């Protein structure tokens, strides 16, 4: 299915749906500063076995850019609104970084809507409130120029040096995503991350959970994933040879871990 827009009571979202209409649903949620295109390879792979729903998070790509600050009650509620609008009662959910935190929120607050939960390159608290607030203020002050600055610096956070040197076209495509994000949408999501802390709540997650960590991720580390695994009953952990955007840097390992979990859990 080509990319389209879907109106919900919470706003209009840019989405893509691939795969058979009667297959189990897999939702893919993007990281901060990217769009649903970050999941192109996974959508092609998993559309053979699932109905794959991708969407641009609020403030990103072609989705609604409402005034900030945002909260994860809002971002998680957006996922539920998309499921409702599409008539989907339950789905498996895989999110990376900010999208992974959205998954944790769903696991805590809406477990009845989830079959499986996959949290990649994320943590129950990501970064510091001061750091996120400062980034939001910078982007609001500088606008598009601020987004261009973030695009220039993002490869060092997102990819290993070796991958960036070997796959410059992937890096440039990712830089294009962040450069095109609306400054207000990006800043508002930074503010959501500034206040987000589920460390005291994830022990209550009962949905089968897989945590994926990049062995070279400097943003959300293997130790962050191990802390979540210790807190979430029965959670599994898979490490892949990548930095922060592991589905782009190590797609074969990422897809293999995801496929095993969806088939077995």
Coordinates of N, CA and C in Angstrom, one line a residue, residues 19-242:
X19 N 1.3 -5.7 3.4 CA 1.0 -7.1 3.8 C -0.4 -7.5 3.8
X20 N -0.7 -8.8 4.0 CA -2.1 -9.3 3.9 C -3.0 -8.6 4.9
X21 N -4.3 -8.3 4.5 CA -5.2 -7.7 5.4 C -5.6 -8.6 6.5
X22 N -5.5 -10.0 6.4 CA -5.9 -10.9 7.4 C -4.8 -11.4 8.3
X23 N -3.6 -10.9 8.1 CA -2.4 -11.3 8.8 C -2.3 -10.6 10.2
X24 N -1.6 -11.2 11.1 CA -1.4 -10.4 12.4 C -0.7 -9.1 12.2
X25 N -1.1 -8.1 12.9 CA -0.6 -6.8 12.7 C 0.7 -6.5 13.5
X26 N 1.7 -5.9 12.8 CA 2.9 -5.4 13.4 C 3.0 -3.9 13.2
X27 N 3.1 -3.2 14.3 CA 3.3 -1.7 14.2 C 4.7 -1.4 14.4
X28 N 5.3 -0.5 13.5 CA 6.6 -0.1 13.6 C 6.7 1.4 13.9
X29 N 7.4 1.8 14.9 CA 7.4 3.2 15.4 C 8.8 3.8 15.3
X30 N 8.9 5.0 14.7 CA 10.2 5.6 14.3 C 10.9 6.3 15.5
X31 N 12.1 6.5 15.3 CA 12.9 7.2 16.3 C 12.8 8.7 16.2
X32 N 13.3 9.5 17.1 CA 13.3 10.9 17.1 C 14.1 11.4 15.8
X33 N 13.5 12.3 15.1 CA 14.2 12.8 13.9 C 14.2 12.0 12.7
X34 N 13.3 11.0 12.6 CA 13.2 10.1 11.4 C 11.7 10.0 11.0
X35 N 11.5 9.3 9.9 CA 10.1 9.1 9.4 C 9.9 7.6 9.2
X36 N 8.7 7.3 8.8 CA 8.4 5.8 8.6 C 9.3 5.1 7.6
X37 N 9.9 5.9 6.8 CA 10.8 5.3 5.8 C 12.0 4.6 6.4
X38 N 12.3 4.9 7.7 CA 13.4 4.2 8.4 C 13.1 2.7 8.4
X39 N 11.9 2.3 8.3 CA 11.5 0.9 8.4 C 11.3 0.2 7.0
X40 N 11.8 0.8 6.0 CA 11.5 0.3 4.6 C 11.9 -1.2 4.5
X41 N 13.1 -1.5 5.0 CA 13.6 -2.9 4.9 C 12.8 -3.8 5.7
X42 N 12.4 -3.4 6.9 CA 11.6 -4.3 7.8 C 10.2 -4.5 7.2
X43 N 9.6 -3.4 6.7 CA 8.3 -3.5 6.1 C 8.3 -4.5 5.0
X44 N 9.3 -4.5 4.1 CA 9.4 -5.5 3.0 C 9.5 -6.9 3.5
X45 N 10.4 -7.1 4.6 CA 10.6 -8.4 5.1 C 9.4 -8.9 5.8
X46 N 8.8 -8.2 6.7 CA 7.7 -8.7 7.5 C 6.3 -8.6 6.9
X47 N 6.2 -8.0 5.8 CA 4.9 -8.0 5.1 C 4.6 -9.4 4.5
X48 N 5.6 -10.2 4.5 CA 5.3 -11.6 4.1 C 4.6 -12.4 5.1
X49 N 4.6 -12.0 6.4 CA 4.0 -12.7 7.5 C 3.0 -11.9 8.3
X50 N 3.1 -10.6 8.1 CA 2.3 -9.7 8.9 C 1.6 -8.6 8.1
X51 N 0.6 -8.0 8.6 CA 0.1 -6.7 8.1 C 0.9 -5.6 8.9
X52 N 1.8 -4.9 8.2 CA 2.7 -4.0 8.8 C 2.2 -2.6 8.7
X53 N 2.0 -2.0 9.9 CA 1.6 -0.6 9.9 C 2.8 0.3 10.4
X54 N 3.1 1.2 9.6 CA 4.1 2.2 9.9 C 3.5 3.6 10.0
X55 N 4.0 4.5 10.8 CA 3.4 5.8 10.9 C 4.5 6.8 11.3
X56 N 4.3 8.1 10.8 CA 5.2 9.2 11.3 C 4.7 9.6 12.7
X57 N 5.5 9.6 13.7 CA 5.1 10.0 15.0 C 4.7 11.5 14.9
X58 N 3.8 11.9 15.8 CA 3.3 13.3 15.9 C 4.5 14.2 15.9
X59 N 4.4 15.3 15.1 CA 5.5 16.2 14.9 C 6.5 15.9 13.9
X60 N 6.4 14.7 13.3 CA 7.4 14.2 12.3 C 6.8 14.0 10.9
X61 N 7.6 14.2 9.9 CA 7.2 13.8 8.6 C 5.9 14.5 8.2
X62 N 4.9 13.7 7.7 CA 3.7 14.2 7.2 C 2.5 14.1 8.3
X63 N 2.9 13.8 9.5 CA 1.9 13.7 10.6 C 1.6 15.1 11.2
X64 N 0.5 15.2 12.0 CA 0.1 16.4 12.6 C 1.3 17.0 13.4
X65 N 1.5 18.3 13.3 CA 2.5 19.0 14.1 C 1.7 20.0 15.0
X66 N 1.3 19.5 16.1 CA 0.5 20.3 17.1 C 1.5 21.0 18.0
X67 N 1.1 22.1 18.6 CA 2.0 22.8 19.5 C 2.5 22.0 20.6
X68 N 3.8 22.1 21.0 CA 4.3 21.4 22.1 C 4.0 22.1 23.5
X69 N 4.5 21.5 24.5 CA 5.2 20.2 24.6 C 4.3 19.0 24.5
X70 N 4.9 17.9 24.0 CA 4.2 16.7 23.9 C 4.5 15.9 25.2
X71 N 3.7 14.8 25.4 CA 3.9 13.8 26.5 C 3.8 12.4 25.8
X72 N 4.3 11.4 26.5 CA 4.1 10.1 26.0 C 2.7 9.6 26.3
X73 N 1.9 10.2 27.2 CA 0.5 9.9 27.2 C -0.1 10.3 25.8
X74 N 0.3 11.3 25.3 CA -0.1 11.8 24.0 C 0.4 10.9 22.8
X75 N 1.7 10.6 22.8 CA 2.3 9.8 21.8 C 1.8 8.4 21.8
X76 N 1.6 7.8 23.0 CA 1.1 6.5 23.1 C -0.4 6.4 22.7
X77 N -1.1 7.5 23.2 CA -2.5 7.6 22.8 C -2.7 7.7 21.3
X78 N -1.8 8.3 20.6 CA -1.9 8.4 19.1 C -1.8 7.0 18.5
X79 N -1.0 6.1 19.0 CA -1.0 4.7 18.5 C -2.3 4.0 18.7
X80 N -2.9 4.2 19.9 CA -4.2 3.6 20.1 C -5.3 4.2 19.2
X81 N -5.2 5.4 18.9 CA -6.1 6.1 18.0 C -6.0 5.5 16.6
X82 N -4.7 5.3 16.1 CA -4.5 4.7 14.8 C -5.1 3.3 14.7
X83 N -4.8 2.5 15.8 CA -5.4 1.1 15.8 C -6.9 1.2 15.7
X84 N -7.5 2.1 16.5 CA -9.0 2.2 16.5 C -9.5 2.6 15.1
X85 N -8.8 3.6 14.5 CA -9.3 4.1 13.2 C -9.2 3.0 12.1
X86 N -8.2 2.1 12.3 CA -8.1 1.0 11.3 C -8.8 -0.3 11.7
X87 N -9.5 -0.3 12.8 CA -10.3 -1.4 13.3 C -9.4 -2.6 13.8
X88 N -8.2 -2.2 14.4 CA -7.3 -3.2 14.8 C -7.4 -3.4 16.3
X89 N -7.8 -4.5 16.8 CA -8.0 -4.7 18.2 C -6.7 -5.0 19.0
X90 N -5.8 -5.8 18.4 CA -4.5 -6.1 19.0 C -3.5 -6.1 17.9
X91 N -2.2 -5.8 18.4 CA -1.1 -5.8 17.4 C 0.2 -6.1 18.2
X92 N 1.2 -6.5 17.5 CA 2.5 -6.5 18.0 C 3.1 -5.1 17.7
X93 N 4.0 -4.7 18.6 CA 4.6 -3.3 18.4 C 6.1 -3.4 18.5
X94 N 6.7 -2.7 17.6 CA 8.2 -2.6 17.6 C 8.6 -1.2 17.4
X95 N 9.2 -0.6 18.4 CA 9.7 0.8 18.3 C 11.1 0.9 18.6
X96 N 11.8 1.9 18.0 CA 13.2 2.2 18.2 C 13.4 3.5 18.8
X97 N 14.2 3.6 19.9 CA 14.6 4.8 20.6 C 13.3 5.5 21.1
X98 N 12.9 6.7 20.6 CA 11.7 7.3 21.1 C 10.5 6.4 20.9
X99 N 10.5 5.7 19.7 CA 9.4 4.7 19.4 C 9.4 3.6 20.4
X100 N 10.6 3.2 20.9 CA 10.7 2.1 21.9 C 10.1 2.6 23.2
X101 N 10.3 3.8 23.6 CA 9.7 4.3 24.8 C 8.2 4.4 24.6
X102 N 7.7 4.7 23.5 CA 6.3 4.7 23.2 C 5.8 3.2 23.5
X103 N 6.5 2.3 23.0 CA 6.2 0.9 23.3 C 6.1 0.5 24.8
X104 N 7.1 1.0 25.5 CA 7.1 0.8 27.0 C 5.8 1.4 27.6
X105 N 5.4 2.6 27.1 CA 4.2 3.3 27.6 C 3.0 2.4 27.3
X106 N 2.9 1.8 26.1 CA 1.8 1.0 25.8 C 1.8 -0.3 26.6
X107 N 3.0 -0.8 26.9 CA 3.1 -2.0 27.7 C 2.6 -1.8 29.1
X108 N 2.8 -0.6 29.6 CA 2.4 -0.2 31.0 C 0.9 0.1 31.0
X109 N 0.4 0.9 30.0 CA -0.9 1.5 30.0 C -2.0 0.8 29.2
X110 N -1.5 0.0 28.2 CA -2.5 -0.6 27.3 C -2.1 -2.0 26.9
X111 N -1.8 -2.8 27.9 CA -1.3 -4.2 27.5 C -2.3 -5.0 26.8
X112 N -3.6 -4.7 27.0 CA -4.7 -5.5 26.3 C -4.7 -5.3 24.8
X113 N -4.0 -4.3 24.3 CA -3.9 -4.0 22.9 C -2.7 -4.7 22.2
X114 N -1.8 -5.3 23.0 CA -0.5 -5.8 22.5 C -0.5 -7.3 22.5
X115 N 0.1 -7.9 21.5 CA 0.4 -9.3 21.5 C 1.9 -9.5 21.8
X116 N 2.8 -8.7 21.3 CA 4.2 -8.7 21.6 C 4.7 -7.2 21.7
X117 N 5.7 -7.0 22.5 CA 6.3 -5.7 22.6 C 7.8 -5.9 22.3
X118 N 8.3 -5.1 21.3 CA 9.7 -5.1 21.0 C 10.3 -3.6 21.2
X119 N 11.2 -3.5 22.1 CA 11.8 -2.2 22.4 C 13.2 -2.2 22.0
X120 N 13.6 -1.4 21.0 CA 14.9 -1.4 20.4 C 15.6 -0.1 20.7
X121 N 16.9 -0.2 21.1 CA 17.7 0.9 21.3 C 17.0 2.0 22.1
X122 N 16.5 1.6 23.3 CA 15.8 2.6 24.1 C 16.1 2.3 25.6
X123 N 15.4 3.0 26.4 CA 15.6 2.9 27.9 C 14.3 3.4 28.6
X124 N 14.2 3.0 29.8 CA 13.0 3.4 30.6 C 13.2 4.9 31.0
X125 N 14.4 5.5 30.8 CA 14.6 6.9 30.9 C 15.8 7.2 30.0
X126 N 15.6 8.1 29.0 CA 16.6 8.3 28.0 C 17.2 9.7 28.2
X127 N 18.4 9.8 28.4 CA 19.1 11.1 28.6 C 18.7 11.8 29.8
X128 N 18.9 13.1 29.8 CA 18.5 14.0 31.0 C 17.5 15.0 30.6
X129 N 16.7 15.4 31.6 CA 15.7 16.5 31.3 C 16.4 17.8 30.8
X130 N 17.5 18.1 31.5 CA 18.2 19.4 31.1 C 18.7 19.3 29.6
X131 N 19.3 18.1 29.2 CA 19.8 17.9 27.9 C 18.7 18.1 26.8
X132 N 17.5 17.4 27.1 CA 16.4 17.5 26.1 C 15.8 18.9 26.1
X133 N 15.7 19.5 27.2 CA 15.1 20.9 27.3 C 16.0 21.9 26.5
X134 N 17.3 21.7 26.7 CA 18.2 22.6 26.0 C 18.2 22.4 24.5
X135 N 18.0 21.1 24.1 CA 18.0 20.8 22.6 C 16.7 21.4 22.1
X136 N 15.6 21.3 22.8 CA 14.3 21.8 22.3 C 14.4 23.3 22.2
X137 N 15.0 24.0 23.1 CA 15.2 25.5 23.1 C 16.0 25.9 21.9
X138 N 17.1 25.1 21.6 CA 18.0 25.4 20.5 C 17.3 25.3 19.2
X139 N 16.5 24.3 19.0 CA 15.8 24.1 17.8 C 14.7 25.1 17.6
X140 N 14.0 25.5 18.6 CA 13.0 26.5 18.5 C 13.6 27.9 18.2
X141 N 14.8 28.1 18.7 CA 15.5 29.4 18.4 C 16.0 29.5 17.0
X142 N 16.6 28.4 16.5 CA 17.3 28.4 15.2 C 16.4 27.9 14.1
X143 N 15.3 27.2 14.4 CA 14.4 26.8 13.3 C 15.1 25.8 12.4
X144 N 14.9 26.0 11.1 CA 15.4 25.0 10.1 C 16.9 24.9 10.2
X145 N 17.6 26.0 10.5 CA 19.0 26.0 10.6 C 19.5 25.1 11.8
X146 N 18.7 25.1 12.8 CA 19.0 24.2 14.0 C 18.8 22.7 13.6
X147 N 17.8 22.4 12.8 CA 17.6 21.1 12.3 C 18.8 20.7 11.4
X148 N 19.2 21.6 10.6 CA 20.4 21.3 9.7 C 21.6 21.0 10.6
X149 N 21.8 21.7 11.7 CA 22.9 21.4 12.6 C 22.8 20.0 13.2
X150 N 21.6 19.7 13.6 CA 21.4 18.3 14.1 C 21.7 17.3 13.1
X151 N 21.2 17.5 11.8 CA 21.5 16.6 10.8 C 23.0 16.3 10.6
X152 N 23.7 17.4 10.7 CA 25.2 17.3 10.5 C 25.8 16.5 11.6
X153 N 25.3 16.6 12.8 CA 25.9 15.9 13.9 C 25.4 14.5 14.2
X154 N 24.2 14.2 13.6 CA 23.5 13.0 13.9 C 24.3 11.7 13.6
X155 N 25.1 11.6 12.5 CA 25.8 10.3 12.3 C 26.6 9.8 13.4
X156 N 27.2 10.7 14.2 CA 28.0 10.2 15.3 C 27.2 9.6 16.4
X157 N 25.9 10.0 16.5 CA 25.1 9.4 17.5 C 24.4 8.1 17.0
X158 N 24.1 8.1 15.7 CA 23.3 7.1 15.1 C 24.0 5.8 14.6
X159 N 25.2 6.0 14.1 CA 26.0 5.0 13.4 C 27.4 4.9 13.9
X160 N 28.0 3.7 13.8 CA 29.4 3.5 14.0 C 30.2 4.2 12.9
X161 N 31.4 4.6 13.2 CA 32.2 5.2 12.2 C 32.5 4.3 11.0
X162 N 32.6 3.0 11.3 CA 32.9 2.1 10.2 C 31.7 2.0 9.3
X163 N 30.5 1.9 9.8 CA 29.3 1.9 9.0 C 29.1 3.2 8.2
X164 N 29.3 4.3 8.8 CA 29.2 5.6 8.1 C 30.1 5.7 7.0
X165 N 31.4 5.1 7.1 CA 32.3 5.2 6.0 C 32.0 4.2 4.9
X166 N 31.4 3.1 5.3 CA 31.1 2.0 4.3 C 29.8 2.3 3.6
X167 N 28.8 2.9 4.3 CA 27.4 3.1 3.7 C 27.0 4.6 3.8
X168 N 27.7 5.5 3.1 CA 27.4 6.9 3.2 C 26.0 7.2 2.7
X169 N 25.5 6.4 1.7 CA 24.2 6.8 1.2 C 23.1 6.5 2.3
X170 N 23.3 5.5 3.1 CA 22.3 5.3 4.2 C 22.4 6.5 5.2
X171 N 23.6 6.9 5.5 CA 23.8 8.0 6.4 C 23.2 9.3 5.9
X172 N 23.4 9.6 4.6 CA 22.9 10.8 4.0 C 21.3 10.8 4.0
X173 N 20.8 9.6 3.7 CA 19.3 9.5 3.7 C 18.8 9.8 5.1
X174 N 19.4 9.3 6.1 CA 19.0 9.5 7.5 C 19.1 11.0 7.9
X175 N 20.2 11.6 7.4 CA 20.4 13.0 7.6 C 19.2 13.9 7.0
X176 N 18.8 13.4 5.8 CA 17.7 14.1 5.1 C 16.4 14.0 5.9
X177 N 16.2 12.9 6.6 CA 15.0 12.8 7.4 C 15.0 13.9 8.5
X178 N 16.0 13.9 9.3 CA 16.1 14.9 10.4 C 16.0 16.3 9.9
X179 N 16.7 16.6 8.8 CA 16.7 18.0 8.3 C 15.3 18.4 7.9
X180 N 14.5 17.5 7.5 CA 13.2 17.8 7.1 C 12.1 17.9 8.1
X181 N 12.4 17.5 9.4 CA 11.5 17.5 10.5 C 11.1 19.0 10.9
X182 N 9.8 19.2 11.1 CA 9.4 20.5 11.6 C 10.0 20.9 12.9
X183 N 10.7 22.0 13.1 CA 11.4 22.3 14.3 C 10.4 22.2 15.5
X184 N 9.2 22.7 15.4 CA 8.3 22.6 16.6 C 8.0 21.2 16.9
X185 N 7.8 20.3 16.0 CA 7.5 18.9 16.2 C 8.7 18.2 16.9
X186 N 9.9 18.5 16.4 CA 11.1 17.9 17.0 C 11.3 18.4 18.4
X187 N 11.1 19.7 18.6 CA 11.3 20.3 20.0 C 10.3 19.7 20.9
X188 N 9.0 19.6 20.5 CA 8.0 19.1 21.4 C 8.2 17.6 21.8
X189 N 8.8 16.8 20.8 CA 9.1 15.4 21.2 C 10.3 15.4 22.2
X190 N 11.3 16.3 22.0 CA 12.4 16.4 23.0 C 11.8 16.7 24.4
X191 N 10.8 17.6 24.4 CA 10.2 17.9 25.7 C 9.4 16.7 26.3
X192 N 8.9 15.8 25.4 CA 8.3 14.6 26.0 C 9.3 13.7 26.6
X193 N 10.5 13.6 25.9 CA 11.6 12.8 26.4 C 12.2 13.3 27.7
X194 N 12.2 14.7 27.8 CA 12.7 15.3 29.0 C 12.0 14.9 30.3
X195 N 10.7 14.6 30.1 CA 9.8 14.3 31.3 C 9.5 12.8 31.4
X196 N 10.0 12.0 30.5 CA 9.6 10.6 30.4 C 10.5 9.8 31.3
X197 N 9.9 9.0 32.2 CA 10.6 8.1 33.1 C 9.7 7.0 33.6
X198 N 9.9 5.8 33.0 CA 9.1 4.7 33.4 C 9.8 3.6 34.2
X199 N 10.9 4.0 34.8 CA 11.8 3.1 35.5 C 11.0 2.4 36.7
X200 N 10.1 3.1 37.2 CA 9.3 2.6 38.3 C 8.1 1.8 37.9
X201 N 7.8 1.8 36.6 CA 6.5 1.2 36.1 C 6.7 0.0 35.3
X202 N 7.9 -0.2 34.7 CA 8.0 -1.3 33.7 C 7.9 -2.7 34.3
X203 N 8.2 -2.8 35.6 CA 8.0 -4.1 36.3 C 6.6 -4.6 36.2
X204 N 5.7 -3.8 35.9 CA 4.3 -4.2 35.7 C 3.9 -4.7 34.3
X205 N 4.9 -4.6 33.4 CA 4.6 -5.1 32.0 C 4.5 -6.6 32.0
X206 N 3.3 -7.0 31.4 CA 3.1 -8.5 31.4 C 3.1 -9.0 29.9
X207 N 3.2 -8.1 28.9 CA 3.2 -8.5 27.5 C 4.6 -9.2 27.2
X208 N 4.6 -10.2 26.4 CA 5.9 -10.8 26.0 C 6.8 -9.7 25.4
X209 N 8.0 -9.6 25.9 CA 8.8 -8.4 25.6 C 10.2 -8.8 25.1
X210 N 10.6 -8.2 24.0 CA 12.0 -8.4 23.5 C 12.7 -7.0 23.5
X211 N 13.9 -7.0 24.1 CA 14.7 -5.8 24.1 C 15.8 -6.0 23.1
X212 N 16.0 -5.1 22.2 CA 17.1 -5.2 21.2 C 18.1 -4.0 21.5
X213 N 19.4 -4.3 21.7 CA 20.4 -3.4 22.0 C 21.5 -3.4 21.0
X214 N 22.0 -2.2 20.6 CA 23.1 -2.1 19.8 C 24.4 -2.2 20.6
X215 N 25.3 -3.1 20.2 CA 26.5 -3.3 21.0 C 27.4 -2.1 21.1
X216 N 27.3 -1.2 20.1 CA 28.1 0.0 20.1 C 27.2 1.3 20.3
X217 N 26.0 1.2 20.8 CA 25.1 2.3 21.0 C 25.6 3.2 22.2
X218 N 26.0 4.5 21.9 CA 26.4 5.4 23.0 C 25.2 6.1 23.6
X219 N 24.0 6.0 23.0 CA 22.9 6.8 23.4 C 22.0 6.0 24.4
X220 N 21.6 4.8 24.0 CA 20.9 3.9 24.9 C 21.7 2.6 24.9
X221 N 22.4 2.4 26.0 CA 23.5 1.4 26.0 C 22.9 0.0 26.2
X222 N 23.8 -1.0 26.1 CA 23.5 -2.4 26.4 C 23.1 -2.4 27.9
X223 N 23.8 -1.7 28.8 CA 23.4 -1.6 30.2 C 22.0 -1.1 30.4
X224 N 21.6 -0.2 29.6 CA 20.2 0.3 29.7 C 19.2 -0.9 29.4
X225 N 19.5 -1.6 28.4 CA 18.7 -2.8 28.0 C 18.7 -3.8 29.1
X226 N 19.9 -4.1 29.7 CA 20.0 -5.1 30.7 C 19.2 -4.6 32.0
X227 N 19.1 -3.3 32.2 CA 18.3 -2.8 33.4 C 16.9 -3.1 33.1
X228 N 16.4 -2.9 31.9 CA 15.0 -3.1 31.6 C 14.7 -4.6 31.6
X229 N 15.6 -5.4 31.2 CA 15.4 -6.9 31.2 C 15.3 -7.3 32.7
X230 N 16.1 -6.8 33.6 CA 16.0 -7.2 35.0 C 14.7 -6.7 35.6
X231 N 14.1 -5.7 35.0 CA 12.8 -5.2 35.6 C 11.6 -5.8 35.0
X232 N 11.6 -6.1 33.7 CA 10.4 -6.6 33.1 C 10.3 -8.1 33.2
X233 N 9.3 -8.7 33.8 CA 9.3 -10.2 34.0 C 9.4 -10.9 32.6
X234 N 10.3 -11.8 32.5 CA 10.4 -12.7 31.4 C 11.0 -12.0 30.1
X235 N 11.4 -10.8 30.2 CA 11.9 -10.1 29.0 C 13.1 -10.8 28.4
X236 N 13.2 -10.8 27.1 CA 14.4 -11.3 26.4 C 15.2 -10.2 25.9
X237 N 16.5 -10.4 25.7 CA 17.5 -9.4 25.2 C 18.3 -10.0 24.1
X238 N 18.3 -9.2 23.0 CA 19.2 -9.5 21.9 C 20.1 -8.4 21.6
X239 N 21.4 -8.7 21.4 CA 22.4 -7.7 21.0 C 22.7 -7.8 19.6
X240 N 22.8 -6.7 18.9 CA 23.1 -6.7 17.5 C 24.3 -5.8 17.3
X241 N 25.1 -6.0 16.2 CA 26.4 -5.3 16.0 C 26.1 -3.9 15.4
X242 N 25.7 -3.0 16.2 CA 25.3 -1.7 15.6 C 25.4 -0.6 16.7

